[in-house]
Amino acid sequence: TEYVETAREYLENEKPKTAWEPKSKLRDRINTFISNLDEMGYERVIVVGHGLYFSVLLGDEPYFFWQELEFGELIEKEFEELQQFK
């Protein structure tokens, strides 16, 4: 589908040719998100979002991660694992 091809372009390229949010801004939001979580000091949190965001955040190969992600999937991560993205 067109959406899948646009998602692939977005996830596989540092400067994708899409009308979507620039990945640099997305990475800034990820950094702010992790910093805010760190400051709050919670032991456990639940984070809800969409697949593209989490594919960039958690995927070593974001497009492959996105393809394998199930609708409504739950993923558990230790906070230390997320801090690598700060």
XYZ file of N, CA, C and O in Angstrom:
344
model
N 0.838 -1.191 0.000
C 0.000 0.000 0.000
C 0.881 1.253 0.000
O 2.065 1.186 0.310
N 0.254 2.362 -0.295
C 0.991 3.632 -0.291
C 1.517 3.952 1.111
O 2.636 4.447 1.270
N 0.705 3.667 2.126
C 1.140 3.935 3.503
C 2.385 3.121 3.863
O 3.327 3.640 4.457
N 2.390 1.862 3.505
C 3.533 0.994 3.810
C 4.789 1.525 3.116
O 5.858 1.579 3.717
N 4.661 1.941 1.873
C 5.821 2.476 1.147
C 6.304 3.789 1.765
O 7.509 4.035 1.846
N 5.384 4.628 2.215
C 5.763 5.883 2.874
C 6.437 5.587 4.208
O 7.443 6.211 4.556
N 5.904 4.633 4.956
C 6.518 4.242 6.233
C 7.915 3.694 6.000
O 8.852 4.017 6.744
N 8.078 2.894 4.977
C 9.399 2.340 4.647
C 10.380 3.472 4.321
O 11.497 3.496 4.819
N 9.973 4.402 3.485
C 10.811 5.565 3.142
C 11.213 6.309 4.406
O 12.364 6.694 4.580
N 10.249 6.511 5.291
C 10.506 7.259 6.525
C 11.487 6.518 7.436
O 12.423 7.111 7.959
N 11.264 5.243 7.623
C 12.059 4.480 8.583
C 13.433 4.090 8.071
O 14.362 3.925 8.868
N 13.597 3.970 6.769
C 14.880 3.507 6.236
C 15.826 4.637 5.842
O 16.986 4.372 5.529
N 15.371 5.877 5.872
C 16.210 6.991 5.423
C 16.335 8.053 6.502
O 15.361 8.384 7.165
N 17.537 8.580 6.621
C 17.773 9.626 7.624
C 16.995 10.893 7.282
O 16.489 11.578 8.161
N 16.914 11.223 6.010
C 16.141 12.387 5.570
C 15.108 11.918 4.543
O 15.277 12.101 3.342
N 14.042 11.305 5.035
C 13.034 10.749 4.121
C 12.311 11.839 3.336
O 12.155 12.964 3.806
N 11.881 11.469 2.152
C 11.136 12.388 1.285
C 9.648 12.183 1.529
O 8.932 11.641 0.691
N 9.212 12.573 2.714
C 7.797 12.479 3.083
C 7.370 13.807 3.684
O 8.208 14.641 4.030
N 6.075 13.997 3.813
C 5.537 15.201 4.450
C 5.435 15.022 5.959
O 4.929 15.886 6.657
N 5.937 13.891 6.460
C 5.833 13.606 7.882
C 6.867 14.399 8.679
O 7.791 14.970 8.126
N 6.701 14.381 9.987
C 7.622 15.062 10.893
C 9.071 14.671 10.584
O 9.371 13.487 10.448
N 9.969 15.648 10.478
C 11.379 15.300 10.263
C 11.893 14.392 11.384
O 11.527 14.567 12.550
N 12.733 13.433 11.023
C 13.240 12.496 12.033
C 14.064 13.205 13.094
O 14.092 12.777 14.241
N 14.699 14.323 12.751
C 15.458 15.073 13.760
C 14.517 15.579 14.853
O 14.843 15.527 16.038
N 13.330 16.033 14.475
C 12.343 16.479 15.471
C 11.814 15.302 16.276
O 11.585 15.416 17.479
N 11.604 14.186 15.610
C 11.159 12.982 16.320
C 12.198 12.565 17.352
O 11.874 12.266 18.493
N 13.454 12.566 16.965
C 14.517 12.194 17.919
C 14.598 13.184 19.080
O 14.861 12.796 20.207
N 14.352 14.472 18.810
C 14.292 15.468 19.888
C 13.160 15.135 20.855
O 13.320 15.235 22.076
N 12.003 14.745 20.315
C 10.875 14.369 21.185
C 11.196 13.130 22.001
O 10.847 13.037 23.178
N 11.875 12.167 21.391
C 12.274 10.962 22.113
C 13.216 11.327 23.254
O 13.060 10.857 24.378
N 14.195 12.176 22.971
C 15.151 12.600 23.992
C 14.441 13.312 25.142
O 14.703 13.039 26.319
N 13.526 14.204 24.824
C 12.760 14.921 25.854
C 11.918 13.942 26.665
O 11.861 14.030 27.904
N 11.277 13.016 25.995
C 10.463 11.999 26.654
C 11.294 11.203 27.667
O 10.902 11.036 28.834
N 12.451 10.745 27.267
C 13.301 9.936 28.156
C 13.826 10.791 29.309
O 13.840 10.354 30.461
N 14.228 12.008 29.023
C 14.708 12.908 30.080
C 13.608 13.183 31.099
O 13.854 13.176 32.310
N 12.383 13.428 30.615
C 11.258 13.679 31.522
C 10.971 12.459 32.387
O 10.714 12.593 33.592
N 11.014 11.271 31.793
C 10.806 10.048 32.580
C 11.876 9.917 33.655
O 11.588 9.553 34.794
N 13.100 10.207 33.295
C 14.219 10.112 34.234
C 14.009 11.048 35.423
O 14.201 10.675 36.571
N 13.572 12.264 35.143
C 13.345 13.258 36.195
C 12.198 12.865 37.123
O 12.207 13.198 38.303
N 11.204 12.162 36.610
C 10.044 11.784 37.412
C 10.374 10.687 38.417
O 9.725 10.591 39.458
N 11.336 9.849 38.107
C 11.799 8.838 39.047
C 10.824 7.702 39.328
O 10.947 7.028 40.352
N 9.871 7.460 38.451
C 8.944 6.359 38.660
C 9.665 5.019 38.524
O 10.618 4.889 37.774
N 9.173 4.020 39.250
C 9.734 2.684 39.109
C 9.202 1.994 37.861
O 9.913 1.243 37.210
N 7.928 2.228 37.536
C 7.312 1.597 36.357
C 6.421 2.621 35.673
O 5.753 3.413 36.333
N 6.407 2.593 34.371
C 5.518 3.472 33.608
C 4.910 2.669 32.455
O 5.473 1.667 32.027
N 3.789 3.137 31.980
C 3.179 2.604 30.777
C 3.231 3.710 29.740
O 2.823 4.844 30.011
N 3.743 3.387 28.588
C 3.857 4.358 27.504
C 3.000 3.865 26.349
O 3.112 2.712 25.935
N 2.135 4.734 25.875
C 1.257 4.394 24.762
C 1.617 5.304 23.600
O 1.803 6.504 23.773
N 1.735 4.744 22.434
C 2.074 5.550 21.264
C 1.790 4.781 19.996
O 1.102 3.767 20.009
N 2.361 5.261 18.925
C 2.130 4.597 17.640
C 3.391 3.876 17.170
O 4.492 4.110 17.650
N 3.209 3.005 16.224
C 4.272 2.107 15.780
C 5.492 2.781 15.196
O 6.618 2.337 15.419
N 5.306 3.867 14.439
C 6.464 4.526 13.846
C 7.362 5.126 14.922
O 8.582 5.012 14.854
N 6.762 5.771 15.911
C 7.531 6.354 17.015
C 8.341 5.272 17.725
O 9.537 5.410 17.934
N 7.679 4.187 18.073
C 8.370 3.116 18.783
C 9.376 2.395 17.900
O 10.378 1.893 18.393
N 9.138 2.367 16.611
C 10.100 1.739 15.707
C 11.397 2.519 15.668
O 12.485 1.936 15.640
N 11.298 3.843 15.684
C 12.508 4.682 15.720
C 13.161 4.578 17.090
O 14.378 4.480 17.210
N 12.348 4.570 18.142
C 12.878 4.505 19.509
C 13.535 3.167 19.816
O 14.636 3.121 20.362
N 12.906 2.076 19.454
C 13.340 0.759 19.923
C 13.973 -0.135 18.862
O 14.614 -1.127 19.205
N 13.799 0.185 17.616
C 14.237 -0.733 16.569
C 15.659 -0.502 16.093
O 15.986 0.591 15.642
N 16.501 -1.531 16.197
C 17.831 -1.446 15.586
C 17.679 -1.322 14.072
O 18.465 -0.660 13.417
N 16.684 -1.992 13.544
C 16.305 -1.885 12.136
C 14.845 -1.445 12.135
O 13.933 -2.280 12.122
N 14.602 -0.125 12.175
C 13.245 0.376 12.403
C 12.170 -0.160 11.467
O 11.072 -0.462 11.916
N 12.466 -0.297 10.172
C 11.419 -0.789 9.259
C 11.063 -2.240 9.576
O 9.884 -2.607 9.622
N 12.055 -3.077 9.829
C 11.793 -4.468 10.193
C 10.996 -4.524 11.500
O 10.026 -5.274 11.617
N 11.393 -3.720 12.502
C 10.682 -3.654 13.779
C 9.216 -3.293 13.527
O 8.301 -3.922 14.061
N 8.980 -2.280 12.683
C 7.630 -1.817 12.389
C 6.810 -2.908 11.703
O 5.646 -3.116 12.030
N 7.425 -3.619 10.755
C 6.717 -4.688 10.048
C 6.283 -5.801 10.991
O 5.225 -6.396 10.814
N 7.093 -6.087 11.988
C 6.811 -7.184 12.907
C 5.893 -6.781 14.060
O 5.368 -7.632 14.766
N 5.696 -5.493 14.256
C 4.884 -4.983 15.356
C 3.419 -5.316 15.122
O 2.865 -5.044 14.053
N 2.799 -5.929 16.101
C 1.381 -6.281 16.022
C 0.528 -5.120 16.537
O 0.956 -4.353 17.393
N -0.693 -5.010 16.042
C -1.606 -3.986 16.521
C -1.893 -4.218 18.004
O -2.231 -5.320 18.413
N -1.730 -3.176 18.817
C -1.988 -3.283 20.243
C -0.946 -4.077 21.011
O -1.186 -4.505 22.143
N 0.214 -4.270 20.424
C 1.256 -5.075 21.064
C 1.820 -4.377 22.302
O 1.989 -3.155 22.323
N 2.114 -5.161 23.312
C 2.753 -4.669 24.525
C 4.223 -5.064 24.505
O 4.558 -6.212 24.228
N 5.084 -4.101 24.816
C 6.523 -4.352 24.852
C 7.032 -3.839 26.186
O 6.788 -2.689 26.548
N 7.728 -4.678 26.907
C 8.265 -4.290 28.207
C 9.761 -4.034 28.075
O 10.483 -4.853 27.529
N 10.198 -2.869 28.568
C 11.614 -2.495 28.515
C 12.051 -1.963 29.869
O 11.281 -1.311 30.574
N 13.278 -2.234 30.220
C 13.878 -1.621 31.399
C 14.258 -0.187 31.042
O 14.677 0.089 29.912
N 14.139 0.724 32.011
C 14.432 2.121 31.729
C 15.869 2.312 31.250
O 16.143 3.137 30.389
N 16.777 1.525 31.781
C 18.178 1.625 31.383
C 18.341 1.398 29.873
O 19.193 1.985 29.232
N 17.508 0.531 29.318
C 17.574 0.275 27.878
C 17.175 1.526 27.086
O 17.720 1.774 26.015
N 16.233 2.285 27.601
C 15.791 3.499 26.904
C 16.807 4.629 27.017
O 16.902 5.471 26.140
N 17.567 4.639 28.086
C 18.507 5.741 28.299
C 19.599 5.808 27.246
O 20.212 6.849 27.077
N 19.820 4.746 26.522
C 20.817 4.786 25.460
C 20.441 5.774 24.368
O 21.273 6.203 23.593
N 19.167 6.190 24.318
C 18.709 7.096 23.288
C 18.776 8.559 23.705
O 18.433 9.443 22.935
N 19.194 8.826 24.932
C 19.297 10.216 25.419
C 20.391 10.954 24.706
O 21.388 10.429 24.337
